[in-house]
Amino acid sequence: MARTHLARFSPTFSAPRRTSFPSRSQVERACKTSWLRAGEISIAAGWTELRDQENPFMARAIALSIENVRSGNGGPFAAVVVKDGEIIAQGVNQVTSTNDPTAHAEVIAIREACKRLADFELKDCELYTTCEPCPMCLGAIYWARPARVYFANTAEDASKIGFDDTLIYKEAARPHSERKIPMIPLMREQALEAFRAWEEKGDKTPY
């Protein structure tokens, strides 16, 4: 089943090494790709006052997050996906503008990157996100399997401005019937037929 394949993945989330940072000119060239020119987000902050010790990919994500707030498009979150020193996808929080509670920056960036790569895994990619991922985004990241994730703000920082994920972590540990949104088992035996069909399918694509 699908979940067994997730267990084989052991990503290494390491701290950024400054010596591996691309130059400002490299990132500026990456940001001028046709994909970014076709994007819907206009960046006003740009690369002004960029200091040598800053990671330009994270600086790009931060600029996106600030503009997202100023534009009224959504919350103060953004993410970019990088492969081979090039930004291949970006995402900003669009929960309120699209009425989609799953439209978090990391999820949108992952979706766009996978479309561009024509693959459901982000092999050898890096994700730069302006905040430590929420439980939903963390799950999406592990399923996407990037090489590593860099984050700026912490979960504690987010909690201080009203984005607190503590409840979700607590709820996950509770029995189904004791959760604030009760999880009620129903028709398991019938539903197992789909799992049996998956196990028996010889030409399936594991993920």
JSON list of C-alpha atoms in Angstrom, two decimals:
[
{"chain": "A", "resi": 1, "resn": "MET", "atom": "CA", "xyz": [0.00, 0.00, 0.00]},
{"chain": "A", "resi": 2, "resn": "ALA", "atom": "CA", "xyz": [1.04, 3.60, -0.45]},
{"chain": "A", "resi": 3, "resn": "ARG", "atom": "CA", "xyz": [1.98, 4.22, 3.14]},
{"chain": "A", "resi": 4, "resn": "THR", "atom": "CA", "xyz": [4.54, 1.43, 3.10]},
{"chain": "A", "resi": 5, "resn": "HIS", "atom": "CA", "xyz": [6.49, 3.29, 0.46]},
{"chain": "A", "resi": 6, "resn": "LEU", "atom": "CA", "xyz": [6.70, 6.42, 2.60]},
{"chain": "A", "resi": 7, "resn": "ALA", "atom": "CA", "xyz": [8.51, 4.43, 5.26]},
{"chain": "A", "resi": 8, "resn": "ARG", "atom": "CA", "xyz": [11.44, 3.75, 2.92]},
{"chain": "A", "resi": 9, "resn": "PHE", "atom": "CA", "xyz": [12.19, 7.45, 2.67]},
{"chain": "A", "resi": 10, "resn": "SER", "atom": "CA", "xyz": [14.60, 8.94, 5.18]},
{"chain": "A", "resi": 11, "resn": "PRO", "atom": "CA", "xyz": [15.24, 12.59, 4.27]},
{"chain": "A", "resi": 12, "resn": "THR", "atom": "CA", "xyz": [18.04, 14.54, 5.86]},
{"chain": "A", "resi": 13, "resn": "PHE", "atom": "CA", "xyz": [16.96, 18.01, 6.92]},
{"chain": "A", "resi": 14, "resn": "SER", "atom": "CA", "xyz": [20.28, 19.74, 7.48]},
{"chain": "A", "resi": 15, "resn": "ALA", "atom": "CA", "xyz": [21.11, 23.30, 8.35]},
{"chain": "A", "resi": 16, "resn": "PRO", "atom": "CA", "xyz": [22.08, 25.53, 5.43]},
{"chain": "A", "resi": 17, "resn": "ARG", "atom": "CA", "xyz": [25.78, 25.82, 4.67]},
{"chain": "A", "resi": 18, "resn": "ARG", "atom": "CA", "xyz": [26.75, 29.32, 3.61]},
{"chain": "A", "resi": 19, "resn": "THR", "atom": "CA", "xyz": [29.45, 28.07, 1.31]},
{"chain": "A", "resi": 20, "resn": "SER", "atom": "CA", "xyz": [26.78, 26.40, -0.86]},
{"chain": "A", "resi": 21, "resn": "PHE", "atom": "CA", "xyz": [24.70, 29.54, -1.36]},
{"chain": "A", "resi": 22, "resn": "PRO", "atom": "CA", "xyz": [24.31, 30.66, -4.97]},
{"chain": "A", "resi": 23, "resn": "SER", "atom": "CA", "xyz": [25.38, 34.14, -5.89]},
{"chain": "A", "resi": 24, "resn": "ARG", "atom": "CA", "xyz": [22.94, 37.03, -6.15]},
{"chain": "A", "resi": 25, "resn": "SER", "atom": "CA", "xyz": [23.38, 37.12, -9.93]},
{"chain": "A", "resi": 26, "resn": "GLN", "atom": "CA", "xyz": [22.57, 33.41, -10.20]},
{"chain": "A", "resi": 27, "resn": "VAL", "atom": "CA", "xyz": [19.31, 33.84, -8.35]},
{"chain": "A", "resi": 28, "resn": "GLU", "atom": "CA", "xyz": [18.39, 36.96, -10.29]},
{"chain": "A", "resi": 29, "resn": "ARG", "atom": "CA", "xyz": [18.84, 34.99, -13.51]},
{"chain": "A", "resi": 30, "resn": "ALA", "atom": "CA", "xyz": [16.73, 32.18, -12.09]},
{"chain": "A", "resi": 31, "resn": "CYS", "atom": "CA", "xyz": [13.99, 34.64, -11.19]},
{"chain": "A", "resi": 32, "resn": "LYS", "atom": "CA", "xyz": [13.87, 35.88, -14.78]},
{"chain": "A", "resi": 33, "resn": "THR", "atom": "CA", "xyz": [12.80, 32.50, -16.18]},
{"chain": "A", "resi": 34, "resn": "SER", "atom": "CA", "xyz": [9.65, 32.31, -18.25]},
{"chain": "A", "resi": 35, "resn": "TRP", "atom": "CA", "xyz": [7.90, 30.50, -15.40]},
{"chain": "A", "resi": 36, "resn": "LEU", "atom": "CA", "xyz": [8.37, 33.43, -13.04]},
{"chain": "A", "resi": 37, "resn": "ARG", "atom": "CA", "xyz": [7.44, 35.99, -15.69]},
{"chain": "A", "resi": 38, "resn": "ALA", "atom": "CA", "xyz": [4.18, 34.10, -16.08]},
{"chain": "A", "resi": 39, "resn": "GLY", "atom": "CA", "xyz": [3.52, 34.14, -12.33]},
{"chain": "A", "resi": 40, "resn": "GLU", "atom": "CA", "xyz": [0.64, 36.00, -10.79]},
{"chain": "A", "resi": 41, "resn": "ILE", "atom": "CA", "xyz": [2.56, 37.60, -7.92]},
{"chain": "A", "resi": 42, "resn": "SER", "atom": "CA", "xyz": [4.30, 40.93, -8.46]},
{"chain": "A", "resi": 43, "resn": "ILE", "atom": "CA", "xyz": [7.31, 41.39, -6.21]},
{"chain": "A", "resi": 44, "resn": "ALA", "atom": "CA", "xyz": [7.78, 44.92, -4.98]},
{"chain": "A", "resi": 45, "resn": "ALA", "atom": "CA", "xyz": [10.48, 44.23, -2.40]},
{"chain": "A", "resi": 46, "resn": "GLY", "atom": "CA", "xyz": [12.92, 42.75, -4.92]},
{"chain": "A", "resi": 47, "resn": "TRP", "atom": "CA", "xyz": [16.52, 42.21, -3.92]},
{"chain": "A", "resi": 48, "resn": "THR", "atom": "CA", "xyz": [17.26, 45.59, -2.34]},
{"chain": "A", "resi": 49, "resn": "GLU", "atom": "CA", "xyz": [19.64, 45.68, 0.59]},
{"chain": "A", "resi": 50, "resn": "LEU", "atom": "CA", "xyz": [20.55, 41.99, 0.07]},
{"chain": "A", "resi": 51, "resn": "ARG", "atom": "CA", "xyz": [23.44, 41.19, 2.39]},
{"chain": "A", "resi": 52, "resn": "ASP", "atom": "CA", "xyz": [26.12, 38.63, 1.58]},
{"chain": "A", "resi": 53, "resn": "GLN", "atom": "CA", "xyz": [25.24, 36.45, 4.58]},
{"chain": "A", "resi": 54, "resn": "GLU", "atom": "CA", "xyz": [21.62, 36.03, 3.47]},
{"chain": "A", "resi": 55, "resn": "ASN", "atom": "CA", "xyz": [20.41, 33.11, 1.44]},
{"chain": "A", "resi": 56, "resn": "PRO", "atom": "CA", "xyz": [18.95, 34.63, -1.74]},
{"chain": "A", "resi": 57, "resn": "PHE", "atom": "CA", "xyz": [16.41, 31.83, -2.19]},
{"chain": "A", "resi": 58, "resn": "MET", "atom": "CA", "xyz": [15.04, 32.44, 1.29]},
{"chain": "A", "resi": 59, "resn": "ALA", "atom": "CA", "xyz": [15.16, 36.18, 0.62]},
{"chain": "A", "resi": 60, "resn": "ARG", "atom": "CA", "xyz": [12.98, 35.55, -2.43]},
{"chain": "A", "resi": 61, "resn": "ALA", "atom": "CA", "xyz": [10.47, 33.62, -0.33]},
{"chain": "A", "resi": 62, "resn": "ILE", "atom": "CA", "xyz": [10.44, 36.35, 2.32]},
{"chain": "A", "resi": 63, "resn": "ALA", "atom": "CA", "xyz": [9.81, 39.01, -0.33]},
{"chain": "A", "resi": 64, "resn": "LEU", "atom": "CA", "xyz": [6.89, 36.94, -1.60]},
{"chain": "A", "resi": 65, "resn": "SER", "atom": "CA", "xyz": [5.43, 36.60, 1.89]},
{"chain": "A", "resi": 66, "resn": "ILE", "atom": "CA", "xyz": [5.59, 40.36, 2.54]},
{"chain": "A", "resi": 67, "resn": "GLU", "atom": "CA", "xyz": [3.99, 41.21, -0.79]},
{"chain": "A", "resi": 68, "resn": "ASN", "atom": "CA", "xyz": [1.32, 38.59, -0.17]},
{"chain": "A", "resi": 69, "resn": "VAL", "atom": "CA", "xyz": [0.25, 40.39, 3.00]},
{"chain": "A", "resi": 70, "resn": "ARG", "atom": "CA", "xyz": [0.35, 43.82, 1.39]},
{"chain": "A", "resi": 71, "resn": "SER", "atom": "CA", "xyz": [-1.72, 42.64, -1.59]},
{"chain": "A", "resi": 72, "resn": "GLY", "atom": "CA", "xyz": [-4.39, 41.09, 0.63]},
{"chain": "A", "resi": 73, "resn": "ASN", "atom": "CA", "xyz": [-3.94, 37.79, -1.16]},
{"chain": "A", "resi": 74, "resn": "GLY", "atom": "CA", "xyz": [-3.47, 35.72, 1.99]},
{"chain": "A", "resi": 75, "resn": "GLY", "atom": "CA", "xyz": [-1.42, 35.08, 5.09]},
{"chain": "A", "resi": 76, "resn": "PRO", "atom": "CA", "xyz": [2.26, 35.95, 5.70]},
{"chain": "A", "resi": 77, "resn": "PHE", "atom": "CA", "xyz": [3.70, 32.76, 4.27]},
{"chain": "A", "resi": 78, "resn": "ALA", "atom": "CA", "xyz": [5.60, 31.86, 1.09]},
{"chain": "A", "resi": 79, "resn": "ALA", "atom": "CA", "xyz": [7.81, 29.10, -0.24]},
{"chain": "A", "resi": 80, "resn": "VAL", "atom": "CA", "xyz": [10.03, 28.39, -3.23]},
{"chain": "A", "resi": 81, "resn": "VAL", "atom": "CA", "xyz": [11.34, 25.11, -4.63]},
{"chain": "A", "resi": 82, "resn": "VAL", "atom": "CA", "xyz": [14.89, 25.05, -5.96]},
{"chain": "A", "resi": 83, "resn": "LYS", "atom": "CA", "xyz": [16.55, 22.45, -8.21]},
{"chain": "A", "resi": 84, "resn": "ASP", "atom": "CA", "xyz": [20.09, 22.70, -9.56]},
{"chain": "A", "resi": 85, "resn": "GLY", "atom": "CA", "xyz": [20.39, 26.29, -8.38]},
{"chain": "A", "resi": 86, "resn": "GLU", "atom": "CA", "xyz": [17.20, 27.42, -10.10]},
{"chain": "A", "resi": 87, "resn": "ILE", "atom": "CA", "xyz": [13.86, 28.44, -8.65]},
{"chain": "A", "resi": 88, "resn": "ILE", "atom": "CA", "xyz": [11.41, 26.10, -10.38]},
{"chain": "A", "resi": 89, "resn": "ALA", "atom": "CA", "xyz": [8.27, 26.90, -8.38]},
{"chain": "A", "resi": 90, "resn": "GLN", "atom": "CA", "xyz": [6.91, 29.30, -5.83]},
{"chain": "A", "resi": 91, "resn": "GLY", "atom": "CA", "xyz": [3.84, 29.49, -3.66]},
{"chain": "A", "resi": 92, "resn": "VAL", "atom": "CA", "xyz": [2.15, 31.94, -1.34]},
{"chain": "A", "resi": 93, "resn": "ASN", "atom": "CA", "xyz": [-0.63, 31.42, 1.14]},
{"chain": "A", "resi": 94, "resn": "GLN", "atom": "CA", "xyz": [-3.98, 31.77, -0.65]},
{"chain": "A", "resi": 95, "resn": "VAL", "atom": "CA", "xyz": [-6.41, 30.40, 1.93]},
{"chain": "A", "resi": 96, "resn": "THR", "atom": "CA", "xyz": [-8.66, 33.46, 2.14]},
{"chain": "A", "resi": 97, "resn": "SER", "atom": "CA", "xyz": [-8.44, 34.57, -1.47]},
{"chain": "A", "resi": 98, "resn": "THR", "atom": "CA", "xyz": [-9.34, 31.15, -2.87]},
{"chain": "A", "resi": 99, "resn": "ASN", "atom": "CA", "xyz": [-11.52, 29.91, 0.01]},
{"chain": "A", "resi": 100, "resn": "ASP", "atom": "CA", "xyz": [-9.28, 26.85, 0.15]},
{"chain": "A", "resi": 101, "resn": "PRO", "atom": "CA", "xyz": [-8.03, 25.81, 3.61]},
{"chain": "A", "resi": 102, "resn": "THR", "atom": "CA", "xyz": [-5.35, 23.64, 1.99]},
{"chain": "A", "resi": 103, "resn": "ALA", "atom": "CA", "xyz": [-3.88, 26.52, -0.05]},
{"chain": "A", "resi": 104, "resn": "HIS", "atom": "CA", "xyz": [-0.77, 26.90, 2.09]},
{"chain": "A", "resi": 105, "resn": "ALA", "atom": "CA", "xyz": [2.42, 28.20, 0.52]},
{"chain": "A", "resi": 106, "resn": "GLU", "atom": "CA", "xyz": [4.35, 24.92, 0.75]},
{"chain": "A", "resi": 107, "resn": "VAL", "atom": "CA", "xyz": [1.50, 22.89, -0.73]},
{"chain": "A", "resi": 108, "resn": "ILE", "atom": "CA", "xyz": [1.11, 25.27, -3.67]},
{"chain": "A", "resi": 109, "resn": "ALA", "atom": "CA", "xyz": [4.87, 25.37, -4.30]},
{"chain": "A", "resi": 110, "resn": "ILE", "atom": "CA", "xyz": [5.07, 21.56, -4.18]},
{"chain": "A", "resi": 111, "resn": "ARG", "atom": "CA", "xyz": [2.16, 21.21, -6.61]},
{"chain": "A", "resi": 112, "resn": "GLU", "atom": "CA", "xyz": [3.70, 23.65, -9.07]},
{"chain": "A", "resi": 113, "resn": "ALA", "atom": "CA", "xyz": [7.14, 22.07, -8.83]},
{"chain": "A", "resi": 114, "resn": "CYS", "atom": "CA", "xyz": [5.77, 18.58, -9.43]},
{"chain": "A", "resi": 115, "resn": "LYS", "atom": "CA", "xyz": [3.83, 19.83, -12.46]},
{"chain": "A", "resi": 116, "resn": "ARG", "atom": "CA", "xyz": [6.94, 21.41, -13.91]},
{"chain": "A", "resi": 117, "resn": "LEU", "atom": "CA", "xyz": [9.06, 18.31, -13.29]},
{"chain": "A", "resi": 118, "resn": "ALA", "atom": "CA", "xyz": [6.27, 15.95, -14.40]},
{"chain": "A", "resi": 119, "resn": "ASP", "atom": "CA", "xyz": [6.96, 13.85, -11.30]},
{"chain": "A", "resi": 120, "resn": "PHE", "atom": "CA", "xyz": [5.25, 13.24, -7.97]},
{"chain": "A", "resi": 121, "resn": "GLU", "atom": "CA", "xyz": [8.57, 13.38, -6.12]},
{"chain": "A", "resi": 122, "resn": "LEU", "atom": "CA", "xyz": [10.86, 16.38, -5.68]},
{"chain": "A", "resi": 123, "resn": "LYS", "atom": "CA", "xyz": [14.08, 14.40, -5.94]},
{"chain": "A", "resi": 124, "resn": "ASP", "atom": "CA", "xyz": [17.23, 16.50, -5.43]},
{"chain": "A", "resi": 125, "resn": "CYS", "atom": "CA", "xyz": [15.12, 19.61, -4.75]},
{"chain": "A", "resi": 126, "resn": "GLU", "atom": "CA", "xyz": [15.26, 22.02, -1.85]},
{"chain": "A", "resi": 127, "resn": "LEU", "atom": "CA", "xyz": [12.28, 23.76, -0.28]},
{"chain": "A", "resi": 128, "resn": "TYR", "atom": "CA", "xyz": [12.70, 27.23, 1.22]},
{"chain": "A", "resi": 129, "resn": "THR", "atom": "CA", "xyz": [9.74, 28.27, 3.36]},
{"chain": "A", "resi": 130, "resn": "THR", "atom": "CA", "xyz": [9.31, 31.41, 5.41]},
{"chain": "A", "resi": 131, "resn": "CYS", "atom": "CA", "xyz": [7.92, 29.50, 8.38]},
{"chain": "A", "resi": 132, "resn": "GLU", "atom": "CA", "xyz": [8.34, 26.11, 9.98]},
{"chain": "A", "resi": 133, "resn": "PRO", "atom": "CA", "xyz": [5.75, 23.92, 8.21]},
{"chain": "A", "resi": 134, "resn": "CYS", "atom": "CA", "xyz": [2.38, 23.21, 9.79]},
{"chain": "A", "resi": 135, "resn": "PRO", "atom": "CA", "xyz": [1.31, 19.54, 10.23]},
{"chain": "A", "resi": 136, "resn": "MET", "atom": "CA", "xyz": [-0.49, 19.48, 6.86]},
{"chain": "A", "resi": 137, "resn": "CYS", "atom": "CA", "xyz": [2.48, 20.94, 4.99]},
{"chain": "A", "resi": 138, "resn": "LEU", "atom": "CA", "xyz": [4.90, 18.70, 6.85]},
{"chain": "A", "resi": 139, "resn": "GLY", "atom": "CA", "xyz": [2.94, 15.69, 5.61]},
{"chain": "A", "resi": 140, "resn": "ALA", "atom": "CA", "xyz": [2.99, 17.04, 2.06]},
{"chain": "A", "resi": 141, "resn": "ILE", "atom": "CA", "xyz": [6.75, 17.59, 2.31]},
{"chain": "A", "resi": 142, "resn": "TYR", "atom": "CA", "xyz": [7.43, 14.01, 3.39]},
{"chain": "A", "resi": 143, "resn": "TRP", "atom": "CA", "xyz": [5.27, 12.65, 0.57]},
{"chain": "A", "resi": 144, "resn": "ALA", "atom": "CA", "xyz": [7.06, 14.91, -1.94]},
{"chain": "A", "resi": 145, "resn": "ARG", "atom": "CA", "xyz": [10.48, 13.80, -0.64]},
{"chain": "A", "resi": 146, "resn": "PRO", "atom": "CA", "xyz": [12.70, 16.85, -1.27]},
{"chain": "A", "resi": 147, "resn": "ALA", "atom": "CA", "xyz": [16.36, 16.59, -0.31]},
{"chain": "A", "resi": 148, "resn": "ARG", "atom": "CA", "xyz": [16.05, 19.17, 2.47]},
{"chain": "A", "resi": 149, "resn": "VAL", "atom": "CA", "xyz": [13.91, 21.97, 3.86]},
{"chain": "A", "resi": 150, "resn": "TYR", "atom": "CA", "xyz": [15.03, 25.39, 5.06]},
{"chain": "A", "resi": 151, "resn": "PHE", "atom": "CA", "xyz": [12.69, 27.51, 7.19]},
{"chain": "A", "resi": 152, "resn": "ALA", "atom": "CA", "xyz": [12.86, 31.04, 8.60]},
{"chain": "A", "resi": 153, "resn": "ASN", "atom": "CA", "xyz": [10.21, 31.79, 11.23]},
{"chain": "A", "resi": 154, "resn": "THR", "atom": "CA", "xyz": [9.51, 29.11, 13.84]},
{"chain": "A", "resi": 155, "resn": "ALA", "atom": "CA", "xyz": [6.23, 27.54, 14.87]},
{"chain": "A", "resi": 156, "resn": "GLU", "atom": "CA", "xyz": [6.46, 29.59, 18.05]},
{"chain": "A", "resi": 157, "resn": "ASP", "atom": "CA", "xyz": [6.77, 32.79, 16.01]},
{"chain": "A", "resi": 158, "resn": "ALA", "atom": "CA", "xyz": [3.65, 31.84, 14.05]},
{"chain": "A", "resi": 159, "resn": "SER", "atom": "CA", "xyz": [1.74, 31.04, 17.22]},
{"chain": "A", "resi": 160, "resn": "LYS", "atom": "CA", "xyz": [2.36, 34.54, 18.55]},
{"chain": "A", "resi": 161, "resn": "ILE", "atom": "CA", "xyz": [0.47, 36.08, 15.61]},
{"chain": "A", "resi": 162, "resn": "GLY", "atom": "CA", "xyz": [-2.46, 33.67, 15.73]},
{"chain": "A", "resi": 163, "resn": "PHE", "atom": "CA", "xyz": [-1.27, 30.67, 13.69]},
{"chain": "A", "resi": 164, "resn": "ASP", "atom": "CA", "xyz": [-1.04, 27.99, 16.37]},
{"chain": "A", "resi": 165, "resn": "ASP", "atom": "CA", "xyz": [-0.77, 24.33, 15.30]},
{"chain": "A", "resi": 166, "resn": "THR", "atom": "CA", "xyz": [-0.54, 22.95, 18.84]},
{"chain": "A", "resi": 167, "resn": "LEU", "atom": "CA", "xyz": [-4.18, 21.80, 18.81]},
{"chain": "A", "resi": 168, "resn": "ILE", "atom": "CA", "xyz": [-3.63, 19.67, 15.70]},
{"chain": "A", "resi": 169, "resn": "TYR", "atom": "CA", "xyz": [-0.68, 17.83, 17.22]},
{"chain": "A", "resi": 170, "resn": "LYS", "atom": "CA", "xyz": [-2.69, 17.19, 20.40]},
{"chain": "A", "resi": 171, "resn": "GLU", "atom": "CA", "xyz": [-5.72, 16.03, 18.42]},
{"chain": "A", "resi": 172, "resn": "ALA", "atom": "CA", "xyz": [-3.65, 13.53, 16.43]},
{"chain": "A", "resi": 173, "resn": "ALA", "atom": "CA", "xyz": [-2.69, 11.79, 19.67]},
{"chain": "A", "resi": 174, "resn": "ARG", "atom": "CA", "xyz": [-6.27, 11.51, 20.92]},
{"chain": "A", "resi": 175, "resn": "PRO", "atom": "CA", "xyz": [-8.56, 8.51, 20.30]},
{"chain": "A", "resi": 176, "resn": "HIS", "atom": "CA", "xyz": [-10.83, 9.11, 17.29]},
{"chain": "A", "resi": 177, "resn": "SER", "atom": "CA", "xyz": [-13.98, 9.49, 19.35]},
{"chain": "A", "resi": 178, "resn": "GLU", "atom": "CA", "xyz": [-12.42, 12.07, 21.70]},
{"chain": "A", "resi": 179, "resn": "ARG", "atom": "CA", "xyz": [-11.31, 14.55, 19.06]},
{"chain": "A", "resi": 180, "resn": "LYS", "atom": "CA", "xyz": [-13.01, 17.92, 18.71]},
{"chain": "A", "resi": 181, "resn": "ILE", "atom": "CA", "xyz": [-14.05, 16.78, 15.24]},
{"chain": "A", "resi": 182, "resn": "PRO", "atom": "CA", "xyz": [-15.06, 13.16, 15.92]},
{"chain": "A", "resi": 183, "resn": "MET", "atom": "CA", "xyz": [-13.60, 10.57, 13.57]},
{"chain": "A", "resi": 184, "resn": "ILE", "atom": "CA", "xyz": [-16.23, 7.84, 13.21]},
{"chain": "A", "resi": 185, "resn": "PRO", "atom": "CA", "xyz": [-15.34, 4.44, 11.66]},
{"chain": "A", "resi": 186, "resn": "LEU", "atom": "CA", "xyz": [-17.78, 3.44, 8.92]},
{"chain": "A", "resi": 187, "resn": "MET", "atom": "CA", "xyz": [-17.95, 0.66, 6.26]},
{"chain": "A", "resi": 188, "resn": "ARG", "atom": "CA", "xyz": [-14.35, -0.51, 6.67]},
{"chain": "A", "resi": 189, "resn": "GLU", "atom": "CA", "xyz": [-14.97, -3.96, 5.23]},
{"chain": "A", "resi": 190, "resn": "GLN", "atom": "CA", "xyz": [-16.40, -2.52, 2.02]},
{"chain": "A", "resi": 191, "resn": "ALA", "atom": "CA", "xyz": [-13.61, 0.06, 1.76]},
{"chain": "A", "resi": 192, "resn": "LEU", "atom": "CA", "xyz": [-10.93, -2.63, 2.07]},
{"chain": "A", "resi": 193, "resn": "GLU", "atom": "CA", "xyz": [-11.95, -3.84, -1.38]},
{"chain": "A", "resi": 194, "resn": "ALA", "atom": "CA", "xyz": [-10.08, -0.87, -2.89]},
{"chain": "A", "resi": 195, "resn": "PHE", "atom": "CA", "xyz": [-6.96, -1.80, -0.90]},
{"chain": "A", "resi": 196, "resn": "ARG", "atom": "CA", "xyz": [-7.18, -5.39, -2.08]},
{"chain": "A", "resi": 197, "resn": "ALA", "atom": "CA", "xyz": [-7.52, -4.18, -5.66]},
{"chain": "A", "resi": 198, "resn": "TRP", "atom": "CA", "xyz": [-4.41, -2.04, -5.20]},
{"chain": "A", "resi": 199, "resn": "GLU", "atom": "CA", "xyz": [-2.40, -4.95, -3.79]},
{"chain": "A", "resi": 200, "resn": "GLU", "atom": "CA", "xyz": [-3.41, -7.17, -6.69]},
{"chain": "A", "resi": 201, "resn": "LYS", "atom": "CA", "xyz": [-2.78, -4.59, -9.43]},
{"chain": "A", "resi": 202, "resn": "GLY", "atom": "CA", "xyz": [0.34, -5.59, -11.30]},
{"chain": "A", "resi": 203, "resn": "ASP", "atom": "CA", "xyz": [0.95, -2.41, -13.25]},
{"chain": "A", "resi": 204, "resn": "LYS", "atom": "CA", "xyz": [0.47, 0.10, -10.43]},
{"chain": "A", "resi": 205, "resn": "THR", "atom": "CA", "xyz": [2.86, 2.99, -9.85]},
{"chain": "A", "resi": 206, "resn": "PRO", "atom": "CA", "xyz": [4.02, 2.89, -6.20]},
{"chain": "A", "resi": 207, "resn": "TYR", "atom": "CA", "xyz": [4.42, 6.22, -4.44]}
]
